[in-house]
Coordinates of C-alpha atoms and ligand atoms in Angstrom, one line a residue:
M14 CA 0.0 0.0 0.0
D15 CA 1.4 3.4 -0.9
N16 CA 1.6 6.3 1.6
Q17 CA -1.4 8.1 0.3
N18 CA -3.6 5.0 0.5
G19 CA -2.4 4.2 4.0
F20 CA -3.2 7.8 5.0
L21 CA -6.8 7.5 3.7
L22 CA -7.3 4.1 5.1
M23 CA -6.3 5.3 8.6
K24 CA -8.9 8.1 8.5
D25 CA -11.5 5.7 7.3
Q26 CA -10.7 3.2 10.1
I27 CA -10.6 5.8 12.8
L28 CA -14.0 7.2 11.8
A29 CA -15.4 3.7 11.5
N30 CA -14.3 2.9 15.0
L31 CA -15.7 6.2 16.4
R32 CA -19.0 5.8 14.5
E33 CA -19.4 2.2 15.6
K34 CA -19.1 2.9 19.3
E35 CA -21.1 6.2 19.3
S36 CA -19.3 6.9 22.6
V37 CA -15.8 7.7 23.8
V38 CA -13.2 5.5 22.3
S39 CA -9.8 5.4 24.0
G40 CA -6.6 6.3 22.1
E41 CA -5.2 3.0 23.4
R42 CA -8.0 1.0 21.9
L43 CA -7.7 2.8 18.5
S44 CA -3.9 2.3 18.5
A45 CA -4.3 -1.5 19.3
H46 CA -7.0 -1.9 16.6
L47 CA -5.2 0.0 13.9
G48 CA -1.7 -1.1 14.7
V49 CA -0.1 2.3 15.0
S50 CA 1.1 4.4 18.0
R51 CA -1.2 6.7 20.0
V52 CA 0.8 9.6 18.8
A53 CA 0.0 8.6 15.2
I54 CA -3.7 8.3 16.1
W55 CA -3.6 11.8 17.7
K56 CA -2.1 13.3 14.5
H57 CA -4.8 11.8 12.4
I58 CA -7.5 13.0 14.8
Q59 CA -6.0 16.5 14.6
K60 CA -6.2 16.3 10.8
L61 CA -9.8 15.1 10.9
Q62 CA -10.7 18.0 13.3
A63 CA -9.0 20.4 10.9
S64 CA -11.1 18.9 8.1
G65 CA -14.3 19.8 10.0
Y66 CA -15.0 16.6 12.0
D67 CA -16.2 17.6 15.5
I68 CA -14.1 15.2 17.6
Q69 CA -14.0 15.8 21.3
S70 CA -10.8 14.8 23.0
T71 CA -11.4 13.8 26.6
P72 CA -9.2 12.2 29.2
K73 CA -10.9 8.9 28.4
G74 CA -10.5 9.1 24.7
Y75 CA -12.2 10.5 21.6
L76 CA -15.8 11.2 20.9
L77 CA -17.1 11.9 17.4
R78 CA -19.9 14.5 17.8
S79 CA -20.6 15.3 14.1
S80 CA -19.1 14.9 10.6
P81 CA -19.1 17.4 7.8
D82 CA -20.9 16.6 4.6
T83 CA -17.7 16.8 2.6
P84 CA -17.0 14.1 0.1
F85 CA -13.5 13.2 1.3
P86 CA -12.2 9.9 -0.2
W87 CA -12.3 8.1 3.2
E88 CA -16.1 8.6 3.2
F89 CA -16.2 6.1 0.2
P90 CA -14.4 3.1 1.7
Q91 CA -15.1 0.8 -1.2
R92 CA -13.6 3.1 -3.8
M93 CA -11.3 5.3 -1.7
S94 CA -8.2 5.0 -3.8
R95 CA -10.1 6.2 -6.9
M96 CA -11.7 9.2 -5.1
H97 CA -10.0 12.7 -5.2
Y98 CA -11.3 15.7 -3.3
V99 CA -10.2 19.3 -3.8
E100 CA -11.7 22.1 -1.8
R101 CA -11.4 24.6 -4.5
T102 CA -10.3 24.4 -8.2
T103 CA -10.9 25.9 -11.6
S104 CA -12.9 22.9 -12.9
T105 CA -12.9 19.2 -12.1
M106 CA -12.9 18.7 -15.9
D107 CA -9.3 20.0 -16.0
I108 CA -8.0 17.8 -13.3
A109 CA -9.8 14.7 -14.6
R110 CA -8.5 15.2 -18.1
D111 CA -4.9 15.3 -16.9
M112 CA -5.5 12.2 -14.8
A113 CA -7.2 10.4 -17.7
R114 CA -4.3 11.2 -20.0
K115 CA -1.9 9.9 -17.4
G116 CA -3.8 6.5 -17.2
A117 CA -6.2 7.0 -14.3
P118 CA -8.3 3.8 -13.9
D119 CA -12.0 3.5 -14.7
F120 CA -14.3 5.3 -12.3
T121 CA -11.6 7.7 -11.0
V122 CA -13.6 10.5 -9.5
V123 CA -12.6 14.1 -8.9
V124 CA -14.9 16.1 -6.6
A125 CA -14.6 19.8 -5.8
G126 CA -16.1 21.9 -3.0
V127 CA -16.1 25.0 -5.1
Q128 CA -15.2 25.5 -8.8
E129 CA -14.0 28.9 -9.9
K130 CA -14.3 28.3 -13.6
G131 CA -17.1 25.7 -13.7
R132 CA -17.9 24.9 -17.3
G133 CA -21.4 24.2 -18.8
R134 CA -22.4 22.9 -22.2
L135 CA -22.1 25.2 -25.3
S136 CA -19.4 27.3 -23.6
R137 CA -21.6 28.4 -20.8
V138 CA -20.5 29.0 -17.2
W139 CA -21.6 26.6 -14.5
Q140 CA -21.8 28.5 -11.3
S141 CA -20.3 26.3 -8.6
P142 CA -20.7 27.8 -5.1
E143 CA -20.4 25.9 -1.8
G144 CA -23.1 23.4 -1.0
G145 CA -23.5 22.0 -4.5
L146 CA -22.0 18.7 -5.7
Y147 CA -19.4 19.0 -8.6
F148 CA -17.5 16.0 -9.9
T149 CA -16.0 14.4 -12.9
M150 CA -15.7 10.7 -13.5
V151 CA -13.0 9.2 -15.7
L152 CA -14.7 6.3 -17.5
R153 CA -13.1 3.7 -19.7
P154 CA -15.9 1.7 -21.3
E155 CA -15.1 -0.9 -23.8
L156 CA -17.2 0.6 -26.5
P157 CA -16.7 1.9 -30.1
P158 CA -16.9 5.7 -30.1
I159 CA -20.2 5.7 -31.9
L160 CA -21.9 4.1 -28.9
S161 CA -20.4 6.5 -26.4
P162 CA -23.6 8.7 -26.0
R163 CA -25.2 5.7 -24.3
V164 CA -22.9 6.1 -21.4
N165 CA -24.1 9.7 -20.9
F166 CA -27.7 8.7 -21.1
A167 CA -27.0 5.9 -18.6
A168 CA -25.4 8.3 -16.2
S169 CA -28.2 10.8 -16.3
L170 CA -30.8 8.1 -15.9
M171 CA -29.0 6.5 -12.9
L172 CA -28.6 9.9 -11.3
A173 CA -32.2 10.8 -11.8
Q174 CA -33.2 7.5 -10.1
T175 CA -30.7 8.0 -7.3
L176 CA -32.0 11.5 -6.5
E177 CA -35.6 10.3 -6.5
Q178 CA -34.7 7.7 -3.9
V179 CA -32.3 9.8 -1.7
C180 CA -34.1 13.1 -1.9
N181 CA -37.7 11.9 -2.3
I182 CA -38.4 14.1 -5.4
E183 CA -39.7 13.2 -8.8
V184 CA -37.0 13.8 -11.4
R185 CA -37.4 13.9 -15.2
V186 CA -34.5 13.8 -17.7
K187 CA -34.5 16.5 -20.3
W188 CA -32.6 15.9 -23.5
P189 CA -29.8 15.4 -23.6
N190 CA -28.7 15.0 -20.0
D191 CA -30.3 17.7 -17.8
L192 CA -32.3 16.7 -14.7
M193 CA -35.5 18.5 -14.0
V194 CA -38.0 18.8 -11.2
D195 CA -41.2 20.5 -12.4
E196 CA -39.4 22.3 -15.2
K197 CA -36.6 23.5 -12.8
K198 CA -33.1 22.3 -13.7
I199 CA -31.3 20.8 -10.7
S200 CA -28.4 19.1 -12.5
G201 CA -26.4 19.3 -15.7
M202 CA -23.8 17.1 -17.4
L203 CA -20.8 17.8 -19.6
S204 CA -18.8 15.1 -21.3
E205 CA -15.4 14.9 -23.0
M206 CA -14.2 12.0 -24.9
E207 CA -10.8 10.9 -26.3
A208 CA -10.8 7.9 -28.7
E209 CA -8.7 5.9 -31.1
S210 CA -10.2 5.0 -34.4
D211 CA -12.3 2.0 -33.1
R212 CA -12.3 2.3 -29.3
V213 CA -12.9 4.9 -26.6
S214 CA -9.8 5.8 -24.7
F215 CA -11.8 7.6 -22.0
I216 CA -15.0 9.5 -21.5
N217 CA -15.0 12.1 -18.7
I218 CA -18.4 12.9 -17.5
G219 CA -18.7 16.0 -15.3
I220 CA -21.9 16.5 -13.3
G221 CA -23.1 19.5 -11.4
I222 CA -26.0 19.1 -8.9
N223 CA -27.6 22.0 -7.1
V224 CA -28.0 20.2 -3.8
N225 CA -27.8 22.6 -0.8
N226 CA -26.5 25.7 -2.6
A227 CA -28.5 28.8 -3.4
P228 CA -29.7 28.3 -7.0
P229 CA -27.9 30.4 -9.5
A230 CA -29.5 33.9 -9.5
D231 CA -29.0 34.5 -13.3
V232 CA -30.6 31.3 -14.5
G233 CA -34.3 31.6 -14.0
Y234 CA -35.2 27.9 -14.6
A235 CA -32.5 26.6 -12.2
A236 CA -33.3 25.5 -8.7
S237 CA -31.5 23.6 -5.9
I238 CA -32.9 20.5 -4.3
R239 CA -32.8 22.2 -0.9
Q240 CA -34.9 25.0 -2.3
L241 CA -37.4 22.6 -3.8
T242 CA -37.7 20.3 -0.7
G243 CA -37.0 22.8 2.1
K244 CA -34.4 20.3 3.4
T245 CA -30.7 19.9 3.4
H246 CA -29.5 16.6 1.7
S247 CA -26.3 14.6 2.1
R248 CA -24.0 15.1 -0.8
I249 CA -21.9 12.1 0.4
E250 CA -25.0 9.8 0.3
I251 CA -26.1 11.1 -3.2
L252 CA -22.6 10.6 -4.6
S253 CA -22.0 7.2 -3.0
R254 CA -25.4 5.8 -4.1
F255 CA -25.0 7.2 -7.6
L256 CA -21.5 5.9 -8.1
N257 CA -22.4 2.4 -6.9
T258 CA -25.5 2.2 -9.1
F259 CA -23.9 3.6 -12.2
E260 CA -20.7 1.5 -11.8
K261 CA -22.7 -1.6 -11.4
R262 CA -24.8 -0.8 -14.5
M263 CA -21.6 -0.1 -16.5
A264 CA -20.0 -3.3 -15.3
S265 CA -23.1 -5.3 -16.4
G266 CA -22.4 -4.3 -20.0
Q267 CA -26.2 -3.9 -20.4
L268 CA -26.5 -0.6 -22.2
D269 CA -28.6 -1.9 -25.2
T270 CA -31.9 -0.9 -23.5
I271 CA -30.7 2.3 -22.0
M272 CA -32.4 4.6 -24.5
T273 CA -35.8 2.8 -24.0
E274 CA -35.4 3.2 -20.2
W275 CA -34.3 6.8 -20.6
K276 CA -37.4 7.6 -22.7
Q277 CA -39.6 6.3 -19.9
Q278 CA -38.2 8.9 -17.6
T279 CA -38.0 11.9 -20.0
A280 CA -40.1 15.0 -20.0
T281 CA -38.9 16.0 -23.4
I282 CA -40.7 13.7 -25.9
G283 CA -44.0 15.2 -27.0
K284 CA -43.0 18.7 -25.9
E285 CA -42.7 21.9 -28.0
V286 CA -39.1 22.8 -27.7
T287 CA -36.4 25.2 -28.8
V288 CA -33.1 23.7 -29.5
T289 CA -29.8 25.7 -29.4
T290 CA -26.9 24.2 -31.3
T291 CA -23.5 25.7 -32.2
R292 CA -25.2 26.7 -35.5
G293 CA -28.3 28.5 -34.1
T294 CA -31.7 27.8 -32.7
S295 CA -34.6 25.9 -34.0
R296 CA -38.1 25.3 -32.7
G297 CA -40.4 22.3 -33.1
R298 CA -42.0 19.3 -31.4
A299 CA -39.7 16.7 -29.9
V300 CA -41.1 13.4 -31.2
D301 CA -38.4 10.9 -30.4
V302 CA -34.8 10.2 -29.3
D303 CA -33.1 7.6 -31.5
E304 CA -31.0 4.7 -30.4
N305 CA -27.8 6.8 -30.6
G306 CA -29.3 9.6 -28.4
A307 CA -30.1 12.1 -31.2
L308 CA -33.2 14.2 -30.7
V309 CA -35.8 13.9 -33.5
L310 CA -37.5 17.2 -34.0
E311 CA -40.6 17.8 -36.1
T312 CA -40.1 21.3 -37.3
G313 CA -42.9 21.9 -39.9
A314 CA -45.6 20.1 -41.7
G315 CA -44.2 16.6 -41.4
E316 CA -40.5 17.7 -41.6
R317 CA -38.2 15.8 -39.3
R318 CA -34.7 16.6 -38.3
K319 CA -32.2 14.8 -36.1
I320 CA -30.1 16.9 -33.7
V321 CA -27.0 15.2 -32.3
Y322 CA -25.6 18.0 -30.1
G323 CA -27.4 20.9 -28.5
D324 CA -29.4 22.2 -25.7
C325 CA -33.1 22.0 -25.5
F326 CA -35.6 24.1 -23.7
H327 CA -39.2 23.1 -23.1
V328 CA -41.6 25.8 -24.3
P329 CA -44.1 26.6 -21.5
S330 CA -47.7 25.7 -22.6
G331 CA -48.8 29.4 -22.4
E332 CA -46.2 30.4 -25.0
R333 CA -47.1 27.8 -27.6
E334 CA -48.4 28.9 -31.0
G335 CA -51.9 28.0 -32.2
Ligands
LIG8 C1 -24.6 22.0 -18.3 O1 -25.8 21.7 -18.0 O2 -24.4 23.0 -19.1 C2 -23.5 21.1 -17.9 C3 -23.0 21.5 -16.5 C4 -21.8 20.6 -16.1 C5 -21.3 21.1 -14.8 C6 -20.3 20.1 -14.2 S1 -19.8 20.6 -12.5 C7 -18.5 19.4 -12.6 C8 -17.9 19.5 -13.9 N1 -16.9 20.5 -13.9 C9 -17.3 21.5 -14.7 O3 -16.6 22.5 -14.9 N2 -18.4 21.2 -15.3 C10 -18.9 20.0 -14.9

């Protein structure tokens, strides 16, 4: 085990011991359990305290009074060595791209507390203040590049289902990969791929979820889950449940039916929409999403167009023509 992994494992094990007992645990007991000196335990406790864990140090030992909802790697024991947390960065996409090019393994995840230059689709800014969940996954699916959109659709569907379960809200997917609650956007996804001619080298999927942050003031249709439910939600639980579900689905290799499943959870098909692409904006009725994830738009009398990349906005019923 390298030093970094040993360091993370120690935090995980100290917390597991403190959480299990729910009462004071002596330094002696921790040191015997973990096979390190009491001084080493004390140093780790100090680091945990500095990271926001409220650990009371008493003459009889240590008491964990509360933990921060910060997605530190040791909060994900099953995948700790592939989790990376930074308090503040430009964009998790930048860090993840570097790591992917250097050979980071499948399901390496970079999470940030705050992003200073969060990126959205179509060159937009993704505001990333404290309280939201911002992460990028490095994925290495064994797929030909043409099938890569299925991975994005699988991620958005698995995330919608996770948020429904964890936060008790009804989530719809909006083409291509936005998550909506009652026409309010709670999450967006950005993906970058590098491929050789016949196989994907990596797909990095970046996800921003407005969890406990104030919703971005300049985007009228955005909302945070806290704002919609009136409650604070655990970012650690959301991320952990999502990664487990999504990784299991990817490992199963069962992506053939993903578009059919996605269509059962979408709010886009049947809606009047405007679609913005790098070439401009069109309006019409969304009639289907094909097996490769392209949006089928009916623009005029029977005229159908497929749109592969863009952003779509549902037109509110009051603003529809005719
Ligand atoms: C969109 O809806 O326009 C996509 C938003 C994607 C935001 C996420 S936050 C984590 C990752 N890092 C970024 O800079 N962007 C993505």
